[in-house]
Coordinates of C-alpha atoms and ligand atoms in Angstrom, one line a residue:
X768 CA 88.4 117.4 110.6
X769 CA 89.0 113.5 110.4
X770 CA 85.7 111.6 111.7
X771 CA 85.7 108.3 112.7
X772 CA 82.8 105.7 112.9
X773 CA 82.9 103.0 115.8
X774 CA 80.5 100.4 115.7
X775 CA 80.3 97.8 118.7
X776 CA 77.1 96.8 120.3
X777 CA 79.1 97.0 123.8
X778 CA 78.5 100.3 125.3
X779 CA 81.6 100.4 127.7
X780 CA 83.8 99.5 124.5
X781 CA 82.0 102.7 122.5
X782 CA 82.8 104.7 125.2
X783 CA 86.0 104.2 126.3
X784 CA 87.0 104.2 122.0
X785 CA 85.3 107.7 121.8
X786 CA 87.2 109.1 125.0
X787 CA 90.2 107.4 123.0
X788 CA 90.2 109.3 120.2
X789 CA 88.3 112.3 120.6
X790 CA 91.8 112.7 122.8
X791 CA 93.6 112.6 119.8
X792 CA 92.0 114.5 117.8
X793 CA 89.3 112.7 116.1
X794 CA 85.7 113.7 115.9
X795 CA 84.1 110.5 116.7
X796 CA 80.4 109.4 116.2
X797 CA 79.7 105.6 117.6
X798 CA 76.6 103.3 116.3
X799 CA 75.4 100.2 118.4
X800 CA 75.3 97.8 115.5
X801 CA 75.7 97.0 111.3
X802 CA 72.4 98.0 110.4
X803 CA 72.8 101.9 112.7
X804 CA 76.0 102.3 111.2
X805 CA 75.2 102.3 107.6
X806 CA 72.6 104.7 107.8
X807 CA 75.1 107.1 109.4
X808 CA 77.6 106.6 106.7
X809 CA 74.8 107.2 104.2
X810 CA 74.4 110.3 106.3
X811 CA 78.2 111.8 106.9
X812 CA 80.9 111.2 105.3
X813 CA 82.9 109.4 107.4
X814 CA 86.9 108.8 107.1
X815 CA 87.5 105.7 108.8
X816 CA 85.3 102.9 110.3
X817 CA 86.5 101.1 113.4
X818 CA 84.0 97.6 113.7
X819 CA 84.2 94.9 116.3
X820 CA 84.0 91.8 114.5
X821 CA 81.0 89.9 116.8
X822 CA 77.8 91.8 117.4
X823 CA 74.6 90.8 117.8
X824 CA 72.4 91.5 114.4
X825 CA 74.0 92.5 111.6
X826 CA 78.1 91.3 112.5
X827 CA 81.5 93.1 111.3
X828 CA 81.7 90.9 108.6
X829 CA 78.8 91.3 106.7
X830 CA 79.1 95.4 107.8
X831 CA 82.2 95.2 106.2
X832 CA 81.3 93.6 103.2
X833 CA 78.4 96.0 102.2
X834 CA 80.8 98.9 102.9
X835 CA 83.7 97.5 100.8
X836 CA 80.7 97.5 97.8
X837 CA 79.5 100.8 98.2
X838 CA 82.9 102.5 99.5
X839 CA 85.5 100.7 98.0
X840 CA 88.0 103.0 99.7
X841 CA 86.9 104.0 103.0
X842 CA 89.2 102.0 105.3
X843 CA 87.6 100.0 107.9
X844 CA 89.4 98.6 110.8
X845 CA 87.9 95.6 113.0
X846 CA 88.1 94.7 116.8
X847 CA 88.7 91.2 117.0
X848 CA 89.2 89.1 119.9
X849 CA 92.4 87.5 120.7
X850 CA 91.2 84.3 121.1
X851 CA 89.8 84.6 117.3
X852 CA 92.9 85.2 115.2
X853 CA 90.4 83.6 112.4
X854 CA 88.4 86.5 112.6
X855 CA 91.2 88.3 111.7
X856 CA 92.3 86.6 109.0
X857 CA 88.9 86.7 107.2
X858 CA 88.7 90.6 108.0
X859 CA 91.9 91.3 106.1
X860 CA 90.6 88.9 103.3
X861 CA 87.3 91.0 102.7
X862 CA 89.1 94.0 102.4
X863 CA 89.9 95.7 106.3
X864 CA 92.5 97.8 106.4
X865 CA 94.1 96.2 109.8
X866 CA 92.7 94.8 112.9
X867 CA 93.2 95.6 116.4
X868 CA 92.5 92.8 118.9
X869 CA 91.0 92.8 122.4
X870 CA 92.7 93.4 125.1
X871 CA 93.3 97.0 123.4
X872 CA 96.8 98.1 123.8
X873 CA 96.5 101.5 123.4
X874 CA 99.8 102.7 120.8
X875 CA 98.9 100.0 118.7
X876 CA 95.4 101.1 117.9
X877 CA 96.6 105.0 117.6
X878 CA 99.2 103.8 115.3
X879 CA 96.9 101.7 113.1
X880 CA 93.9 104.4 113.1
X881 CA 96.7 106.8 112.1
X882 CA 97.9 105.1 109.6
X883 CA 94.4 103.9 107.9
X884 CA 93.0 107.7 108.1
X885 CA 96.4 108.5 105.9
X886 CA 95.6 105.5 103.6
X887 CA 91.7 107.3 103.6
X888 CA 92.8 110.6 102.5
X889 CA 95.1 109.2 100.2
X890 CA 93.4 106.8 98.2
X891 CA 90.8 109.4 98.4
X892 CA 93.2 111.7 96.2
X893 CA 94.7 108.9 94.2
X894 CA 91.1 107.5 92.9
X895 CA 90.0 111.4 91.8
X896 CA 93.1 111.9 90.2
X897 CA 92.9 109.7 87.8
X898 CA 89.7 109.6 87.4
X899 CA 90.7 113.0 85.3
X900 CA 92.5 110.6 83.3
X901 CA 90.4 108.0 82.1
X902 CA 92.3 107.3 79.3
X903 CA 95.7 106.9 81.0
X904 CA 95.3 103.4 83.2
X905 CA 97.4 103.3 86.4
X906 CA 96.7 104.2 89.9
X907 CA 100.7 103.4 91.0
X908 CA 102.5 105.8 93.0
X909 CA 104.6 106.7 90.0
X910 CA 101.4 107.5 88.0
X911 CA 99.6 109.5 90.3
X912 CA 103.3 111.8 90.4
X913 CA 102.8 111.8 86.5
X914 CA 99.2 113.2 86.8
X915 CA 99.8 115.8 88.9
X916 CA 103.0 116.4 86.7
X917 CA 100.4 116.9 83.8
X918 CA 97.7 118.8 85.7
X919 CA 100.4 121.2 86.9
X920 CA 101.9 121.9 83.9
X921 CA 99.4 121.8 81.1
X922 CA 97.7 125.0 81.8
X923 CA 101.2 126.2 81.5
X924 CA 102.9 126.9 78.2
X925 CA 105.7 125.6 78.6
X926 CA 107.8 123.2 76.4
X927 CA 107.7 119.9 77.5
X928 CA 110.2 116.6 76.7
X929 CA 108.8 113.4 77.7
X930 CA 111.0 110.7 77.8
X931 CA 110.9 107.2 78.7
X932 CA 111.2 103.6 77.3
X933 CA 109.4 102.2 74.1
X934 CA 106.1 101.8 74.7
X935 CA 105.7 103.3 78.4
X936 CA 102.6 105.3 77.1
X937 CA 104.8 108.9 76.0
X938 CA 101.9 109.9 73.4
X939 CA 99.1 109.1 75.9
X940 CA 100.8 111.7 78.4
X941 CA 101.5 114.1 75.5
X942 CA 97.9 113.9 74.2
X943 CA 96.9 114.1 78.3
X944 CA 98.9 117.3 78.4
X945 CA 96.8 119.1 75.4
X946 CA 93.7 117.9 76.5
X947 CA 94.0 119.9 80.2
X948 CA 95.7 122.7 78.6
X949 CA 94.2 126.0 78.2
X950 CA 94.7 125.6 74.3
X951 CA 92.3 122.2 74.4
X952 CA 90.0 123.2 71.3
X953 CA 92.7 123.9 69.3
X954 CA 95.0 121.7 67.1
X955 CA 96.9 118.6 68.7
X956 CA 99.1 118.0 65.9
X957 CA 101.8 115.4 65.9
X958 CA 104.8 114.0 63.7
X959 CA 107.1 111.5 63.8
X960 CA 110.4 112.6 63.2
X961 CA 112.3 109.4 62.3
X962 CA 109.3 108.7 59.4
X963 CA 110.0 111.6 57.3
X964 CA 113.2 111.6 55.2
X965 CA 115.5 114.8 55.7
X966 CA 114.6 116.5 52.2
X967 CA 110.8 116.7 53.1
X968 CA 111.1 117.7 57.0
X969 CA 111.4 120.8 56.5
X970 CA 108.6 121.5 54.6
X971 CA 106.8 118.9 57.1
X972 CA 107.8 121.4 59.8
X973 CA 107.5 125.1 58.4
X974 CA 105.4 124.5 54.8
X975 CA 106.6 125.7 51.7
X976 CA 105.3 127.4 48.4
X977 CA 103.8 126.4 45.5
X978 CA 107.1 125.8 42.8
X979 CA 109.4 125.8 45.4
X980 CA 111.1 122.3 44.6
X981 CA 110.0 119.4 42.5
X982 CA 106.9 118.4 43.5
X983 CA 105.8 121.6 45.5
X984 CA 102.8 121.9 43.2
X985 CA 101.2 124.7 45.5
X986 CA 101.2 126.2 49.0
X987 CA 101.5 123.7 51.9
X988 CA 101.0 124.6 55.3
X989 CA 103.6 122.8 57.6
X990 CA 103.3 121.9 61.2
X991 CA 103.9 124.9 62.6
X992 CA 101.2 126.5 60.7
X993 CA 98.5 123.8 61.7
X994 CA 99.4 123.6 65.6
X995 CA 99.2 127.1 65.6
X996 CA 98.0 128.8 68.6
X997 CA 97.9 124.8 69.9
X998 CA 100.4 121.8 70.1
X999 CA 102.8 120.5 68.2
X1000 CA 104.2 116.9 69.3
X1001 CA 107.3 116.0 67.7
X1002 CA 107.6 112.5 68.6
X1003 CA 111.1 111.0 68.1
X1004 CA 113.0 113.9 68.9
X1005 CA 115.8 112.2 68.9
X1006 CA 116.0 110.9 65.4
X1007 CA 116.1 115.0 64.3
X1008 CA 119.7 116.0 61.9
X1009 CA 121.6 118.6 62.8
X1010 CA 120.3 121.0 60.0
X1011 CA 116.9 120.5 60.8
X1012 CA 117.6 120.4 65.0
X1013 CA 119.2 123.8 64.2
X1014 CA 116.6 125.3 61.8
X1015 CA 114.3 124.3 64.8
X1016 CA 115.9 126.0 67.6
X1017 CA 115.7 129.4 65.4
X1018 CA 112.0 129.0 65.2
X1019 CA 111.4 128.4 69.4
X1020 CA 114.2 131.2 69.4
X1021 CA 112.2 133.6 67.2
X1022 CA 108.4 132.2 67.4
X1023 CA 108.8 132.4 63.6
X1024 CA 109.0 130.6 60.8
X1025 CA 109.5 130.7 56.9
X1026 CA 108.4 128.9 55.0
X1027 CA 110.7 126.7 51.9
X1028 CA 110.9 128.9 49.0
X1029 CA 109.2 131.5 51.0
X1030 CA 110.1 135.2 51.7
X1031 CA 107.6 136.0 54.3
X1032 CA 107.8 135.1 57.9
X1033 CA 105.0 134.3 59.9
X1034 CA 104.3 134.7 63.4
X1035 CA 103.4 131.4 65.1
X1036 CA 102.5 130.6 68.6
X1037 CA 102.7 126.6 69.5
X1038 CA 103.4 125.0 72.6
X1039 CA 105.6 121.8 72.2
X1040 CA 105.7 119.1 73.5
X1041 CA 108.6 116.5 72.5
X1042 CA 108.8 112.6 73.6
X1043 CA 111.9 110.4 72.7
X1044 CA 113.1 106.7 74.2
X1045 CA 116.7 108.1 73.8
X1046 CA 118.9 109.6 77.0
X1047 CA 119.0 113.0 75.1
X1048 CA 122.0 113.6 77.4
X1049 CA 123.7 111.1 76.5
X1050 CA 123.2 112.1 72.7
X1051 CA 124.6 116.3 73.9
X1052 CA 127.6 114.1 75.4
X1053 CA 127.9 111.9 71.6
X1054 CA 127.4 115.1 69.8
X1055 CA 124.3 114.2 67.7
X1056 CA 122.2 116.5 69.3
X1057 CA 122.6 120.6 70.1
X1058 CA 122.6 121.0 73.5
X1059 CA 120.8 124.4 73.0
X1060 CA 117.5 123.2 71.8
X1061 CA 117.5 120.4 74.6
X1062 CA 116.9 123.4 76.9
X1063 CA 114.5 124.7 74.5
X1064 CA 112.5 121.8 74.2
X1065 CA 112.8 120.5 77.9
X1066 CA 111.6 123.2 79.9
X1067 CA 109.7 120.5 81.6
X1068 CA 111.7 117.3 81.3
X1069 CA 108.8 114.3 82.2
X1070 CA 110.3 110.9 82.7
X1071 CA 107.7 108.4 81.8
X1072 CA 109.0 104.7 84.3
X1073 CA 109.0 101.5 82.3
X1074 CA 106.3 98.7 83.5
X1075 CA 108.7 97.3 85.7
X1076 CA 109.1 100.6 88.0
X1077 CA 105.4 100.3 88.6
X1078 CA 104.4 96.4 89.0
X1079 CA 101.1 97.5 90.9
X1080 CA 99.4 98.8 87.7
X1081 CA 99.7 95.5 86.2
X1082 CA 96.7 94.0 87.2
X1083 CA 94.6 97.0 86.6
X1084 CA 96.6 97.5 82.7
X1085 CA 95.8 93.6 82.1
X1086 CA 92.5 94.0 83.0
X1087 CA 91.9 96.9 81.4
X1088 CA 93.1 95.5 77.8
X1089 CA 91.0 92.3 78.7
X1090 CA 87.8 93.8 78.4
X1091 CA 89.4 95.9 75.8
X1092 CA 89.8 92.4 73.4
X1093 CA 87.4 89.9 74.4
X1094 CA 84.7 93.2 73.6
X1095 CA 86.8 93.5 70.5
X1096 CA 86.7 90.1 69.2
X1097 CA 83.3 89.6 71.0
X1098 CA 84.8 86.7 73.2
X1099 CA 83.7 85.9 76.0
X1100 CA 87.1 86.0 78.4
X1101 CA 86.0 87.3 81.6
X1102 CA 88.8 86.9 83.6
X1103 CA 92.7 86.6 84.5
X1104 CA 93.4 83.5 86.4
X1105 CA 95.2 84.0 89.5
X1106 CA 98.1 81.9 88.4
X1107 CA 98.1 83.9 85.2
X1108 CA 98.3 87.3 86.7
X1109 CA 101.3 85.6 89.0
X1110 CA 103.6 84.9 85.4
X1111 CA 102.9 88.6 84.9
X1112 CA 103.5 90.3 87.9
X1113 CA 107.1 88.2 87.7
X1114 CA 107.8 89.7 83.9
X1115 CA 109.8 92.3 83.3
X1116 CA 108.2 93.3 80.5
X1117 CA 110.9 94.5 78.4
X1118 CA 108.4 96.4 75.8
X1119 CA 106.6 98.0 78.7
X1120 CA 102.5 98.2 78.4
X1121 CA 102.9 97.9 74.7
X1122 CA 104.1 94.6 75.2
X1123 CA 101.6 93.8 78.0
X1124 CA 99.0 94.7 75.4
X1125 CA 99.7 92.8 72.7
X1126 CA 100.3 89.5 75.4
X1127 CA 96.7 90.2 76.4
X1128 CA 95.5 90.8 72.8
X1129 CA 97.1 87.2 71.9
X1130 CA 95.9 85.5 74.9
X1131 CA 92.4 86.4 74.3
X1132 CA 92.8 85.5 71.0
X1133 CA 94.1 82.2 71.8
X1134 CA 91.9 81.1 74.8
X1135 CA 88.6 79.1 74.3
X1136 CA 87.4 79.1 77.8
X1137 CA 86.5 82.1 79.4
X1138 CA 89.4 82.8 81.7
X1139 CA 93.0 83.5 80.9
X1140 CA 94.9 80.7 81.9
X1141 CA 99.2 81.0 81.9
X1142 CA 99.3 78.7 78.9
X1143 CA 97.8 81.2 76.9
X1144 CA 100.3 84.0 77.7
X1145 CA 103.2 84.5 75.2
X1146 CA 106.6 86.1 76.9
X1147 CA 109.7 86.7 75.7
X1148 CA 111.7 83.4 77.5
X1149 CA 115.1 85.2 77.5
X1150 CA 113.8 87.7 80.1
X1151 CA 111.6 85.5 82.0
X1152 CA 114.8 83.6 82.9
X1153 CA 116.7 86.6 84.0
X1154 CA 113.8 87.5 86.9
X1155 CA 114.0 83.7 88.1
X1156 CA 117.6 84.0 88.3
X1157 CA 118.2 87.0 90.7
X1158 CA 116.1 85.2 94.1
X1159 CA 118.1 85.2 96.8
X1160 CA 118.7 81.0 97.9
X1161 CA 116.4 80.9 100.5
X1162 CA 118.0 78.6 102.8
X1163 CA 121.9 79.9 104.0
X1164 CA 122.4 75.8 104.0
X1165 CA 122.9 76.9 100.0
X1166 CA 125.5 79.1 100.5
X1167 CA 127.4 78.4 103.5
X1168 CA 130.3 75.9 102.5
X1169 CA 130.5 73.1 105.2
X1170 CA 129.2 72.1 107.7
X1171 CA 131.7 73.6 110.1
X1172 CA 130.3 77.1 108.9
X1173 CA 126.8 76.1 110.3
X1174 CA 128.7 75.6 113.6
X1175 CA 130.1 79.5 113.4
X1176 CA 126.5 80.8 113.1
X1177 CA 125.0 78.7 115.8
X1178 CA 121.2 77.8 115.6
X1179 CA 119.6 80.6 116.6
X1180 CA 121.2 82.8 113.8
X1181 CA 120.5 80.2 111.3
X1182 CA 117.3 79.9 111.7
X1183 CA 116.9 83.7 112.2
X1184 CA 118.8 84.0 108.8
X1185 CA 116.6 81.4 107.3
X1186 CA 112.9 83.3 108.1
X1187 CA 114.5 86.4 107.3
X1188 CA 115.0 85.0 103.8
X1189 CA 111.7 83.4 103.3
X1190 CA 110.0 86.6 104.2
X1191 CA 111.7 88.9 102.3
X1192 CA 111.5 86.0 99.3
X1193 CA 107.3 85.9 99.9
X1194 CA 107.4 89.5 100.1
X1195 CA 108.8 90.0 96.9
X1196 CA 106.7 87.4 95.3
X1197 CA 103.1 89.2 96.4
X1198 CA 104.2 92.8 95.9
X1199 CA 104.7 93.0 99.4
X1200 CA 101.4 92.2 100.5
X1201 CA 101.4 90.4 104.1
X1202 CA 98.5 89.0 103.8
X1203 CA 99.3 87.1 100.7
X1204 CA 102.7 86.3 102.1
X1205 CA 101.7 84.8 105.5
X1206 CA 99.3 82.4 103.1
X1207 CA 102.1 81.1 101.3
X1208 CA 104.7 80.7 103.6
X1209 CA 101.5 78.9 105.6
X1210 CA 101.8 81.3 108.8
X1211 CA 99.5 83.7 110.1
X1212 CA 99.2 87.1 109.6
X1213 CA 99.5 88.4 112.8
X1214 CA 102.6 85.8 112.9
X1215 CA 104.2 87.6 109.9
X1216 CA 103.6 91.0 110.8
X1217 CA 105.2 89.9 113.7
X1218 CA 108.8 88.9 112.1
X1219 CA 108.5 91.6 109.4
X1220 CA 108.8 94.2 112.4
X1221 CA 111.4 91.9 114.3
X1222 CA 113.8 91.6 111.3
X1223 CA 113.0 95.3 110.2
X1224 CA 112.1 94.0 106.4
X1225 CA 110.1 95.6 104.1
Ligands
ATP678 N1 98.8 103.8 81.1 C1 98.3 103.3 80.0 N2 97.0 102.9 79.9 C2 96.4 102.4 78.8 N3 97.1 102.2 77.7 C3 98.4 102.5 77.7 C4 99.1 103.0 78.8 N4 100.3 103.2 78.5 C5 100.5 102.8 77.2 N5 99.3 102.4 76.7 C6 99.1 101.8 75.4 O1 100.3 101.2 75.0 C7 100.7 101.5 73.6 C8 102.0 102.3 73.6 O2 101.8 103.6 74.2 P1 102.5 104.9 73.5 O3 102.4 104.8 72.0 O4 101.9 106.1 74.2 O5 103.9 104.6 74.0 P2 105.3 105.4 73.7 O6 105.9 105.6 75.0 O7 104.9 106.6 72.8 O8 106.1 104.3 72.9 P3 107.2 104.6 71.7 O9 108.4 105.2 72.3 O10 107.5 103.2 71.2 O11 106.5 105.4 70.7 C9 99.5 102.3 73.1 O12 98.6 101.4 72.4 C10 98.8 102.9 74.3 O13 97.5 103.1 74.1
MG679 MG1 105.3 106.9 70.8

């Protein structure tokens, strides 16, 4: 059952919140002040927090900062009054959820405790998630979907074909899918299939015996062999010829394999797992690869996004590789600067987190104070100028003709027009956060929440 936690040191306003929401639902447990409520949260674990912003003692604010330290995800939602729209302002700031403001109107503060007990459970979810998959950074939509791809599969043993752009982190997954497998202790073995010219792969693959061509100056055991009872990543899938794609497909067809120069077969029992930045379809369609061992291999298909599907990891990737470097090169870079993070969250990153890697690698290198500062950052121009290039003109006055045009519209639908644009511009900008957008088109939150909901945007 969802409990709730309201604090405000105004018994009528306790009571008439518990009544409230007990109504809908809720169990409810009230505290009188900051200091009572954190003992009860240190008590039960609570899923939401509803605060009132001024009490006597210990106030909202500072209730809500110790809570955002010690529960970084429990949402917490404050009372303001409507005469303080500051209040509110500095609430969202420190982390709230939302605010509701005095006098209550009653579907507004059901709708916002019902979404910030969803926002609860879910980040509640999202944060143990990957927490199984420390070495996989990204707490994005799209990455949680991947996790509970991998956790759902890898005890499976099914073939799996991960595919995605260059450098979207395929072999991180792959190596993700092994390790929560039911075959963990065993072999993980992997091979590139583009590096190994045709006249060795097959040995690479199945082994061979000793005099069996030049060179074969005793038994060799070939991937097949060593991933035994484990997995086998062929990496590059794509790159595979025709006599070696079909010498494959007789070995997932039969579980068997024979070795070069061999006459014995040999049982083997591997789990596969295939990656490859090519449409593999679109290959079937060219008629460079056999349709048949595409179903073979992707029993699963996993589609890894590119960087630019999944903007929110950005920050957490950049500062993730941060550390990673200025530890590395024992610099002390602490730090993204805001305006910094800003040129990234705009890239497309073309190379995906590869690319975003090696930016952060080179910025660290090159920075001599101790935060990253945009002049540090190396992108690829060419790109950077498509991204600029595809904003919307804010203003219609840019794209009506003359003058007689603005006449047709009339003022009211100009200027309707006009704030639709610079919304949905500012939205884009912050990653559709409100609270960053209302600061930079200079408005107020409640003001921007506001028109967002009147123009339906967003
Ligand atoms: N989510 C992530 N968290 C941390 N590091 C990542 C992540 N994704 C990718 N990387 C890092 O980026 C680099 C590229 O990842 P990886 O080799 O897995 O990509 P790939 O999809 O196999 O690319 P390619 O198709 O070019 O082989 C690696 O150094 C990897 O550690
Ligand atoms: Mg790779």
């Amino acid at each position: 059952m969802t409990s709730i936690l309201v604090v405000d040191d105004e018994r009528s306003m306790r009571d008439f919140l518990k009544i409230l929401l007990v109504k809908e639902g809720y169990q409810v447990e009230t505290a009188s002040g900051g200091t009572q409520a954190l003992e009860k949260i240190e008590q039960h674990p609570f899923n939401l927090i509803i605060s009132d912003i001024r009490m006597d003692g210990m106030g909202g604010l500072e209730l809500l900062n110790t809570i955002k330290e010690k529960h970084p995800s429990l949402p917490v939602v404050m009372i303001t009054a409507f005469a303080s729209p500051d209040d509110a302002v500095f609430a969202m700031k420190n982390g709230a959820f939302d605010y509701v403001s005095k006098p209550f109107n009653v579907d507004e503060i059901k709708s916002v405790i019902s979404s910030a007990v969803a926002k609860g459970t879910q980040s509640a979810e999202d944060k143990s998630i990957s927490a199984d998959f420390p070495e996989i950074i990204g707490e994005s939509r799209e990455m949680i979907r991947i996790f509970e791809m991998i956790q759902r599969i890898a005890v499976t043993p099914a073939n799996v074909l991960i595919y995605g752009e260059s450098g979207t982190g395929k072999e991180l997954v792959a190596q993700a899918i092994h390790r929560h497998s039911r075959v963990a202790d065993e072999g993980f073995i992997p091979i590139t299939c583009s590096a190994i010219p045709e006249e060795l792969m097959e040995s690479e693959l199945f082994g061979h015996v000793k005099g069996s061509f030049t060179g074969a100056i005793s038994d060799k055991q070939g991937l097949f062999q060593l991933a035994d009872k484990g997995t086998a990543f062929l990496d590059e899938i794509g790159e595979l010829t025709p006599i070696i794609q079909i010498k494959l497909l007789r070995v997932l067809q039969e579980r068997e394999v024979k070795p070069v120069g061999g006459i014995q077969v040999q049982n083997v029992n591997v789990r596969i797992i295939a990656a490859t930045n090519k449409i593999l379809e679109e290959e079937i369609m060219a008629g460079r690869f056999r349709e048949d061992l595409f179903y073979r291999l992707a029993v699963v298909p996993l589609r890894v996004p590119p960087l630019r599907e999944r903007k929110g990891d950005v920050p957490l990737l950049a500062t993730y590789f941060l550390k990673k470097y200025s530890k590395l090169f024992g610099k002390e870079v602490q730090e993204m600067s805001s305006y910094a993070m800003e040129v990234l969250m705009k890239y497309d990153f073309p190379g995906n987190v590869r690319e975003l890697e090696n930016i952060i690698e080179r910025g660290v290198a090159l920075e001599s104070s101790n935060i990253i500062l945009p002049e540090s950052l190396t992108l690829s121009s060419f790109r950077k100028g498509k991204t600029e290039s595809t904003i919307q003109p804010a203003s219609p006055f840019q794209v009506v003709a003359n003058e007689e045009e603005l006449f047709d519209m009339g003022l009211e639908e100009l200027m309707a027009e006009t704030e639709k644009r610079c919304l949905a511009a500012a939205l884009k900008k912050t990653d559709n956060s409100k609270m960053r957008a209302a600061e930079l088109l200079q408005v107020s939150f409640r003001s921007l929440r506001y028109k967002v909901k009147k123009y339906d945007i967003g």
